[in-house]
Amino acid sequence: MVDLKETLRNIAAAIVDNPDEVTVICNETENAINLTLSVAPDDMGMVIGKHGRIAKAIRTVIKAASVNCGKRVNVDIR
């Protein structure tokens, strides 16, 4: 099984200028996994992208990686 928390952290760390400040918090319930991505305030624009395109792409990759876990995955960016 893919470690979704580490995958999200690696993707975000590759995008931002301050990879040391990237944190991912995972809250797992019975039928869903909630991942909260936190980055430095200066890097927020890089993670969101123009019109939210990068954020949407990150969510798409994480959802594709979570196909085998059988749970719904939500990615929040803060």
XYZ file of N, CA and C in Angstrom:
234
model
N 0.837 -1.182 0.000
C 0.000 0.000 0.000
C 0.888 1.254 0.000
N 0.473 2.245 -0.708
C 1.217 3.489 -0.830
C 1.002 4.338 0.426
N 2.077 4.932 0.927
C 1.969 5.846 2.069
C 1.543 7.208 1.530
N 0.267 7.514 1.640
C -0.287 8.743 1.074
C 0.281 9.986 1.746
N 0.507 9.908 3.030
C 1.040 11.058 3.765
C 2.431 11.419 3.242
N 3.287 10.434 3.071
C 4.644 10.676 2.588
C 4.643 11.096 1.118
N 3.742 10.535 0.340
C 3.634 10.915 -1.072
C 3.244 12.379 -1.206
N 2.254 12.814 -0.440
C 1.832 14.211 -0.476
C 2.947 15.139 -0.013
N 3.667 14.748 1.030
C 4.770 15.566 1.522
C 5.875 15.696 0.474
N 6.197 14.614 -0.213
C 7.234 14.654 -1.249
C 6.833 15.533 -2.431
N 5.585 15.459 -2.836
C 5.103 16.292 -3.952
C 5.179 17.766 -3.572
N 4.699 18.102 -2.382
C 4.689 19.502 -1.955
C 6.108 20.028 -1.739
N 6.985 19.201 -1.192
C 8.360 19.633 -0.937
C 9.101 19.916 -2.241
N 8.733 19.228 -3.303
C 9.374 19.459 -4.598
C 8.929 20.773 -5.229
N 7.777 21.278 -4.833
C 7.222 22.486 -5.443
C 7.680 23.751 -4.726
N 7.767 23.727 -3.410
C 7.962 24.946 -2.623
C 9.437 25.335 -2.489
N 9.668 26.573 -2.024
C 11.023 27.063 -1.775
C 11.553 26.632 -0.404
N 10.655 26.405 0.540
C 11.030 26.003 1.901
C 10.500 24.599 2.197
N 11.176 23.551 1.710
C 10.645 22.193 1.911
C 10.672 21.729 3.369
N 11.473 22.397 4.212
C 11.519 22.004 5.626
C 10.249 22.370 6.371
N 9.483 23.313 5.845
C 8.269 23.769 6.520
C 7.007 23.053 6.034
N 7.168 22.037 5.212
C 6.011 21.275 4.714
C 5.642 20.222 5.750
N 4.376 20.240 6.175
C 3.882 19.226 7.108
C 2.557 18.672 6.583
N 2.345 17.405 6.855
C 1.103 16.740 6.458
C 0.532 16.051 7.683
N -0.729 16.338 7.973
C -1.432 15.712 9.083
C -2.488 14.777 8.504
N -2.510 13.550 8.990
C -3.439 12.541 8.472
C -4.455 12.191 9.552
N -5.744 12.344 9.216
C -6.840 11.920 10.091
C -7.633 10.866 9.337
N -7.653 9.665 9.881
C -8.327 8.558 9.203
C -9.576 8.162 9.964
N -10.691 8.090 9.232
C -11.947 7.630 9.819
C -12.291 6.283 9.202
N -13.480 5.822 9.484
C -13.898 4.505 9.015
C -13.936 4.404 7.497
N -14.391 5.473 6.824
C -14.528 5.400 5.373
C -13.830 6.530 4.630
N -12.984 7.304 5.320
C -12.312 8.416 4.645
C -10.950 8.687 5.277
N -10.070 9.258 4.467
C -8.766 9.700 4.927
C -8.673 11.185 4.616
N -8.435 12.001 5.641
C -8.305 13.438 5.471
C -6.842 13.825 5.649
N -6.251 14.366 4.606
C -4.870 14.819 4.646
C -4.863 16.339 4.629
N -4.183 16.947 5.597
C -4.076 18.397 5.672
C -2.633 18.786 5.401
N -2.421 19.535 4.337
C -1.096 19.979 3.933
C -0.884 21.403 4.412
N 0.207 21.632 5.145
C 0.558 22.970 5.609
C 1.915 23.349 5.042
N 2.006 24.548 4.483
C 3.266 25.047 3.941
C 3.496 26.455 4.494
N 4.679 26.992 4.240
C 4.991 28.357 4.664
C 4.068 29.332 3.937
N 3.717 30.446 4.573
C 2.820 31.418 3.922
C 3.344 31.923 2.580
N 4.664 32.060 2.445
C 5.237 32.521 1.178
C 5.090 31.494 0.062
N 4.955 30.220 0.417
C 4.873 29.142 -0.573
C 3.449 28.764 -0.940
N 2.470 29.390 -0.297
C 1.078 29.016 -0.536
C 0.687 29.189 -1.997
N 1.130 30.252 -2.634
C 0.799 30.482 -4.041
C 1.378 29.426 -4.961
N 2.549 28.909 -4.627
C 3.159 27.865 -5.449
C 2.376 26.567 -5.375
N 1.843 26.267 -4.204
C 1.097 25.017 -4.029
C -0.286 25.121 -4.664
N -0.899 26.294 -4.597
C -2.234 26.459 -5.167
C -2.160 26.641 -6.675
N -1.243 27.461 -7.158
C -1.087 27.675 -8.595
C -2.132 28.625 -9.148
N -1.966 28.959 -10.424
C -2.926 29.845 -11.079
C -4.274 29.149 -11.203
N -5.294 29.815 -10.702
C -6.673 29.315 -10.736
C -6.813 27.949 -10.056
N -5.899 27.610 -9.148
C -5.987 26.354 -8.411
C -5.592 25.124 -9.186
N -4.894 25.290 -10.280
C -4.560 24.142 -11.134
C -3.595 23.172 -10.467
N -2.583 23.682 -9.775
C -1.621 22.791 -9.126
C -2.289 22.058 -7.966
N -3.110 22.751 -7.197
C -3.827 22.110 -6.092
C -4.730 20.999 -6.621
N -5.394 21.248 -7.718
C -6.263 20.226 -8.318
C -5.442 19.041 -8.800
N -4.272 19.309 -9.381
C -3.405 18.228 -9.857
C -2.887 17.392 -8.693
N -2.521 18.058 -7.588
C -2.060 17.325 -6.406
C -3.166 16.421 -5.881
N -4.378 16.951 -5.799
C -5.509 16.137 -5.326
C -5.762 14.945 -6.250
N -5.632 15.152 -7.551
C -5.843 14.075 -8.513
C -4.806 12.967 -8.348
N -3.553 13.339 -8.168
C -2.489 12.343 -7.992
C -2.699 11.552 -6.709
N -3.060 12.228 -5.634
C -3.272 11.530 -4.356
C -4.483 10.609 -4.443
N -5.534 11.039 -5.100
C -6.704 10.172 -5.257
C -6.381 8.962 -6.114
N -5.548 9.138 -7.133
C -5.142 8.004 -7.966
C -4.269 7.030 -7.176
N -3.433 7.552 -6.295
C -2.581 6.698 -5.483
C -3.365 5.940 -4.420
N -4.551 6.434 -4.088
C -5.337 5.820 -3.019
C -6.364 4.817 -3.510
N -6.308 4.444 -4.755
C -7.316 3.543 -5.324
C -7.371 2.219 -4.568
N -6.242 1.691 -4.159
C -6.207 0.375 -3.515
C -6.650 0.385 -2.062
N -6.714 1.539 -1.410
C -7.065 1.553 0.013
C -8.568 1.435 0.245
N -9.378 1.729 -0.755
C -10.817 1.561 -0.625
C -11.513 2.632 0.199
N -10.850 3.741 0.453
C -11.424 4.823 1.225
C -11.375 6.097 0.391
N -12.256 7.025 0.733
C -12.254 8.326 0.064
C -11.152 9.185 0.675
N -10.429 9.907 -0.164
C -9.313 10.727 0.302
C -9.617 12.188 0.014
N -9.471 13.032 1.049
C -9.647 14.475 0.918
C -8.321 15.155 1.229
N -7.940 16.125 0.421
C -6.704 16.881 0.650
C -7.072 18.338 0.894
N -6.740 18.829 2.082
C -6.935 20.236 2.432
C -5.585 20.909 2.445
N -5.528 22.123 1.910
C -4.284 22.874 1.874
C -4.450 24.100 2.757
N -3.557 24.230 3.739
C -3.634 25.347 4.674
C -2.278 25.973 4.836
